Short mmCIF file of N, CA, C and O in Angstrom, two decimals:
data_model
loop_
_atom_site.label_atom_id
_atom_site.label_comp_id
_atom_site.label_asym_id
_atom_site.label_seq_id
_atom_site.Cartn_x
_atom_site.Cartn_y
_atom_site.Cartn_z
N UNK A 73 18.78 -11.79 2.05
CA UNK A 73 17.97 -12.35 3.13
C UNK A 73 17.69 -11.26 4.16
O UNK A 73 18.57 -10.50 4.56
N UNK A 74 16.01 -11.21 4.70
CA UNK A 74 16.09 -10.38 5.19
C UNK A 74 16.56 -10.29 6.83
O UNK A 74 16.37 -11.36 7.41
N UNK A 75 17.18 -9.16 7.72
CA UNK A 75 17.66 -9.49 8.92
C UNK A 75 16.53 -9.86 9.93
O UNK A 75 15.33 -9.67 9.75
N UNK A 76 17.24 -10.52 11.22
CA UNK A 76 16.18 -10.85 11.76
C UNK A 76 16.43 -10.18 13.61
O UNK A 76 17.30 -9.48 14.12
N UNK A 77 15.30 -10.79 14.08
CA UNK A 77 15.33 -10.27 15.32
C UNK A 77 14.42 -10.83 16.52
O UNK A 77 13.31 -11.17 16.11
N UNK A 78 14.58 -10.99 17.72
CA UNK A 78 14.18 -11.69 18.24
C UNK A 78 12.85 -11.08 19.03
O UNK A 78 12.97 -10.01 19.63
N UNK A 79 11.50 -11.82 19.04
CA UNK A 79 10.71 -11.26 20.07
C UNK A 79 10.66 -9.86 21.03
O UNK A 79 9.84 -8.95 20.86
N UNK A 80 11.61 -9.89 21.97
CA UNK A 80 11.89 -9.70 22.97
C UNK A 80 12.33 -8.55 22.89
O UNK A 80 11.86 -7.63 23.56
N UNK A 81 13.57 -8.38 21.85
CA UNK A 81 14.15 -7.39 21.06
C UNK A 81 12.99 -6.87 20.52
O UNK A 81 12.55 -6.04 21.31
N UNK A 82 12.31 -6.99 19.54
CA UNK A 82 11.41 -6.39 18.89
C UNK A 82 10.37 -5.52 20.00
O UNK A 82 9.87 -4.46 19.65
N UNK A 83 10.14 -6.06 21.26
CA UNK A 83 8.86 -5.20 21.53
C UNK A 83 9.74 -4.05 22.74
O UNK A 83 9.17 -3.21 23.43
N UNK A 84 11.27 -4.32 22.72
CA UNK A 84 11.75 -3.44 23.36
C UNK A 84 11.56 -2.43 22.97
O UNK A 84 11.26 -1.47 23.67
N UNK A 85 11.76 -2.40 21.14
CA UNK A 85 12.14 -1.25 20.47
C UNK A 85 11.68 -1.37 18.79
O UNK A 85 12.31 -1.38 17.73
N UNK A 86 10.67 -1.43 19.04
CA UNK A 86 9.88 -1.84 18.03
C UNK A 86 9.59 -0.51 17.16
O UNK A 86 9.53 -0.59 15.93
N UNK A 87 9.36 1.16 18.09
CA UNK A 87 9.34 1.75 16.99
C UNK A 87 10.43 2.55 16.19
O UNK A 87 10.33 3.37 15.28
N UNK A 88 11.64 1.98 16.92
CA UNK A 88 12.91 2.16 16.07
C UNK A 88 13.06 0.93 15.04
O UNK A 88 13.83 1.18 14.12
N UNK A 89 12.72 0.18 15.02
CA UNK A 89 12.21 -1.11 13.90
C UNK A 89 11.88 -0.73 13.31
O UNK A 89 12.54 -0.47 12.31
N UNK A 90 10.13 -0.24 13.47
CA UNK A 90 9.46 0.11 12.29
C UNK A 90 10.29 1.51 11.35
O UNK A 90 10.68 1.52 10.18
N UNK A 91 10.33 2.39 12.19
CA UNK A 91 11.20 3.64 11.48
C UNK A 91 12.69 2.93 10.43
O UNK A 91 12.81 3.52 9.36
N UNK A 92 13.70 1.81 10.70
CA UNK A 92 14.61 1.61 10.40
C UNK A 92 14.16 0.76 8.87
O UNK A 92 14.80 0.65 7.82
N UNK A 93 12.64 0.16 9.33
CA UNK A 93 12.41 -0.52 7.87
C UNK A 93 11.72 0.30 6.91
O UNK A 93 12.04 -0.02 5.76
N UNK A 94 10.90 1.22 6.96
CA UNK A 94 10.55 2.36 6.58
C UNK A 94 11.75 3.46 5.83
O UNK A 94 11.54 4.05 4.78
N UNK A 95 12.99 3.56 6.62
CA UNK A 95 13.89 4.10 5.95
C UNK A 95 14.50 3.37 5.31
O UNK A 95 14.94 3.86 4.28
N UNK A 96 14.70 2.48 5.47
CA UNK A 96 15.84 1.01 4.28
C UNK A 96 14.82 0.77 3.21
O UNK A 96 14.97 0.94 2.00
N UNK A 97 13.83 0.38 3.82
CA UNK A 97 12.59 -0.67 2.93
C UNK A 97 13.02 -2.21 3.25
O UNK A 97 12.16 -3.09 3.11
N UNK A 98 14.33 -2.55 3.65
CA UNK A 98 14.61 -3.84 4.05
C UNK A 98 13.74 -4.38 4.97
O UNK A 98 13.43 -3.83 6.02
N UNK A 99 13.27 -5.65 4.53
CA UNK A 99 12.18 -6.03 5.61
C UNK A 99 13.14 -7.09 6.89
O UNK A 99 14.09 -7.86 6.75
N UNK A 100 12.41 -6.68 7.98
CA UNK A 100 13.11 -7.40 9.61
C UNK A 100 12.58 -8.61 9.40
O UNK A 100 11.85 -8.50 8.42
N UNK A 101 12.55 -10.06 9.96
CA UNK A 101 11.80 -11.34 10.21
C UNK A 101 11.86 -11.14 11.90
O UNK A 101 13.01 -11.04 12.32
N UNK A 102 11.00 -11.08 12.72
CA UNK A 102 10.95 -11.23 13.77
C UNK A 102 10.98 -12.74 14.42
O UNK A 102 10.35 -13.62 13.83
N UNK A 103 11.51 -12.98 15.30
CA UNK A 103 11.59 -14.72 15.38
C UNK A 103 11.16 -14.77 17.07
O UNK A 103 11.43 -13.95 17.95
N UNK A 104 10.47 -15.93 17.17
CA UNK A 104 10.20 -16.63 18.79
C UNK A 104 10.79 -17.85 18.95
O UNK A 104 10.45 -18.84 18.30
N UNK A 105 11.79 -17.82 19.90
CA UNK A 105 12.41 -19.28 20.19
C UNK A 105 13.09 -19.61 18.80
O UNK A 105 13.08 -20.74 18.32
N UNK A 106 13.65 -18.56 18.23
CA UNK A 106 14.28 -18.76 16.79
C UNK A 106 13.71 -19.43 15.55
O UNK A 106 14.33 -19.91 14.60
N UNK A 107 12.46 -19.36 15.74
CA UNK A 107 11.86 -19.70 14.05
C UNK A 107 10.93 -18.45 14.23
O UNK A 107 10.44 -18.02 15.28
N UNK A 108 10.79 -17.89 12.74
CA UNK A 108 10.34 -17.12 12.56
C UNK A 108 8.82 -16.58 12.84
O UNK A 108 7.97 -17.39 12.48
N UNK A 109 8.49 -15.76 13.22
CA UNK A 109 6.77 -15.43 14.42
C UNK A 109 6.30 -14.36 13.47
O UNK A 109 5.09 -14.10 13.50
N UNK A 110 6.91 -13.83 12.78
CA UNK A 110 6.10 -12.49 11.95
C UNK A 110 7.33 -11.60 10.94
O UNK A 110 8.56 -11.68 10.93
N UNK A 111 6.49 -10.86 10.23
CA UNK A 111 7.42 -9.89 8.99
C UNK A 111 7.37 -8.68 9.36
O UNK A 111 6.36 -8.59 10.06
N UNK A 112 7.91 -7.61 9.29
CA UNK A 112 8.21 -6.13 9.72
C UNK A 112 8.70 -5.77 8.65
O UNK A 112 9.92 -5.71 8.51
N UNK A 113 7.55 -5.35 7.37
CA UNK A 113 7.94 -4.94 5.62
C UNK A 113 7.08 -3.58 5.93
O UNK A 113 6.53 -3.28 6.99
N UNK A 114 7.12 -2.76 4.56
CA UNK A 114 6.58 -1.28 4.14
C UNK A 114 5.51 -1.92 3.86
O UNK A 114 5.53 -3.06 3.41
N UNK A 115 4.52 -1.32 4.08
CA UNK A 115 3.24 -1.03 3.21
C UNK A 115 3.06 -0.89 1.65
O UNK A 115 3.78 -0.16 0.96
N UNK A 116 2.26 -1.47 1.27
CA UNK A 116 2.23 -1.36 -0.27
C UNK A 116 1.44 0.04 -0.24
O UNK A 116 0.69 0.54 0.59
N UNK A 117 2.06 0.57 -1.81
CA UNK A 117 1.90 2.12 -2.06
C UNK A 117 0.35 1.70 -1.81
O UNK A 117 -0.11 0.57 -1.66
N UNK A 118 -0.41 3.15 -1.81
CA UNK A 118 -1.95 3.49 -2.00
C UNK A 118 -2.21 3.66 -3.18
O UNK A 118 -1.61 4.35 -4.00
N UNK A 119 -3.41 2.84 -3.32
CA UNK A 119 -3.96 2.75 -5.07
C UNK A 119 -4.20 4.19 -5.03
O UNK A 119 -3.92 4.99 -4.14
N UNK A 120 -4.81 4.41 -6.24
CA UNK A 120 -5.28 5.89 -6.87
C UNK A 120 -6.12 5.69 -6.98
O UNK A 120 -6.35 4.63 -7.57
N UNK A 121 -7.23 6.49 -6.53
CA UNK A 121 -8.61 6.50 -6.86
C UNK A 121 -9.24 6.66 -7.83
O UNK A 121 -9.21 7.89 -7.90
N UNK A 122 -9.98 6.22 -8.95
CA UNK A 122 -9.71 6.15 -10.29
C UNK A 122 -11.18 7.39 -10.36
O UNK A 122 -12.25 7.15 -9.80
N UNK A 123 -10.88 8.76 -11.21
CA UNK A 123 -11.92 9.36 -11.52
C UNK A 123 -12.92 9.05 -12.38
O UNK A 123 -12.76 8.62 -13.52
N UNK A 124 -14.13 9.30 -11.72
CA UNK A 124 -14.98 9.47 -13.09
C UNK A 124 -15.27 9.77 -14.35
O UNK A 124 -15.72 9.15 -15.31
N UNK A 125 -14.78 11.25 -14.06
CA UNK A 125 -14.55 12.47 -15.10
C UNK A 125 -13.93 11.87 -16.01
O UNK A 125 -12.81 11.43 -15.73
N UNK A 126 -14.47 11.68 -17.33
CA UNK A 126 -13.80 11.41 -18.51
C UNK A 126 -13.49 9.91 -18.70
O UNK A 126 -12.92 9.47 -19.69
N UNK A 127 -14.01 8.99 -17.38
CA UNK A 127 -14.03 7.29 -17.93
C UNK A 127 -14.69 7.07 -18.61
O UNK A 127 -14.44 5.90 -18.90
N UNK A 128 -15.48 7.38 -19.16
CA UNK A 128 -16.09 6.95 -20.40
C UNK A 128 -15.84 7.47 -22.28
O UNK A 128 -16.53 7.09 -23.24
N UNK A 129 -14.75 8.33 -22.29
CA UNK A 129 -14.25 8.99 -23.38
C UNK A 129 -14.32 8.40 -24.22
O UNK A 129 -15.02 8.84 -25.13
N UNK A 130 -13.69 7.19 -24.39
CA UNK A 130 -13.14 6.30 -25.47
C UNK A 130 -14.48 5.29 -25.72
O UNK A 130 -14.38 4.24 -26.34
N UNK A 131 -15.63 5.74 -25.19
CA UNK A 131 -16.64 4.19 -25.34
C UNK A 131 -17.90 4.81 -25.88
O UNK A 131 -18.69 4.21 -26.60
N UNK A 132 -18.01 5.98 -25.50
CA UNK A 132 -19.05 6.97 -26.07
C UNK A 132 -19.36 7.90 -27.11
O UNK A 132 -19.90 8.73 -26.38
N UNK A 133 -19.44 8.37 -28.21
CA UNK A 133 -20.07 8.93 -29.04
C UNK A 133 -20.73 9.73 -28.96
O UNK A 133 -21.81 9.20 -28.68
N UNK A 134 -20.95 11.43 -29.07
CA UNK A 134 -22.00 12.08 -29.05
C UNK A 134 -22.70 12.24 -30.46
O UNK A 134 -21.90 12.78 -31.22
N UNK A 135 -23.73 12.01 -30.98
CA UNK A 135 -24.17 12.27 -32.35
C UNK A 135 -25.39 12.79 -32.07
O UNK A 135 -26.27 12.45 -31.29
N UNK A 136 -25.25 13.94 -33.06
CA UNK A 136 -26.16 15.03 -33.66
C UNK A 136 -26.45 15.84 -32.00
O UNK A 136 -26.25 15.34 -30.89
N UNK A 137 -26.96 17.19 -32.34
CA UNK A 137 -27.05 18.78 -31.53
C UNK A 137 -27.07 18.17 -29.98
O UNK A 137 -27.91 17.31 -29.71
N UNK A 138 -26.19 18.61 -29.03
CA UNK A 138 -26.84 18.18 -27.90
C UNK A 138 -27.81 18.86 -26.95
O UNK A 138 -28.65 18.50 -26.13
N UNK A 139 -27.37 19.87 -27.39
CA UNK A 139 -28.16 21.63 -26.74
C UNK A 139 -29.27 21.67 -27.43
O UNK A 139 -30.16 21.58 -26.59
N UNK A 140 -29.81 21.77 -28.62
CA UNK A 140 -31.17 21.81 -29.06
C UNK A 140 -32.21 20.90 -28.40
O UNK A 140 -32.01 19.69 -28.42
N UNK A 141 -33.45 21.46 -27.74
CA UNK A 141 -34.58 20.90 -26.76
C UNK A 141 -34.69 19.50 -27.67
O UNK A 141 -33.98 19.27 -28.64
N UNK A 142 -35.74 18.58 -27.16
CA UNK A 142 -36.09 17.10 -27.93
C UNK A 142 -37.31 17.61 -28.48
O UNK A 142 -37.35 16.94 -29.52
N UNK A 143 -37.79 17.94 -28.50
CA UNK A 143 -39.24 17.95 -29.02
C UNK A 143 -39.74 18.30 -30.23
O UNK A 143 -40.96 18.23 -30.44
#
């Protein structure tokens, strides 16, 4: 379960929070009047940008000279 923390607490010292969940990965529950007001988790990784170069390998075919003019 993740730990929790109160409002008040949180905006005292919020960027020793963020740094402490960042180094654990344990996510905080921040709470108001003791039910829970928000989550203090990591960021999901960054996608990969998927290249161009070579997406089409497996779907394409080159047949016959490609360098010789058309005409």
């Amino acid at each position: 379960m993740p730990e929790t923390i109160s409002i008040s607490e949180f905006k005292a010292t919020s960027l020793k929070v963020i740094d402490q969940v960042k180094k654990t990965g344990i996510p905080i529950v921040v709470t108001k009047r003791g039910k829970p007001y928000a989550l203090v988790t990591t960021p999901p990784p960054p996608t990969k940008k998927e290249s161009w170069l070579g997406k089409f390998k497996d779907e394409i075919e080159i047949v016959g000279d490609i360098i010789e003019p058309v005409g």
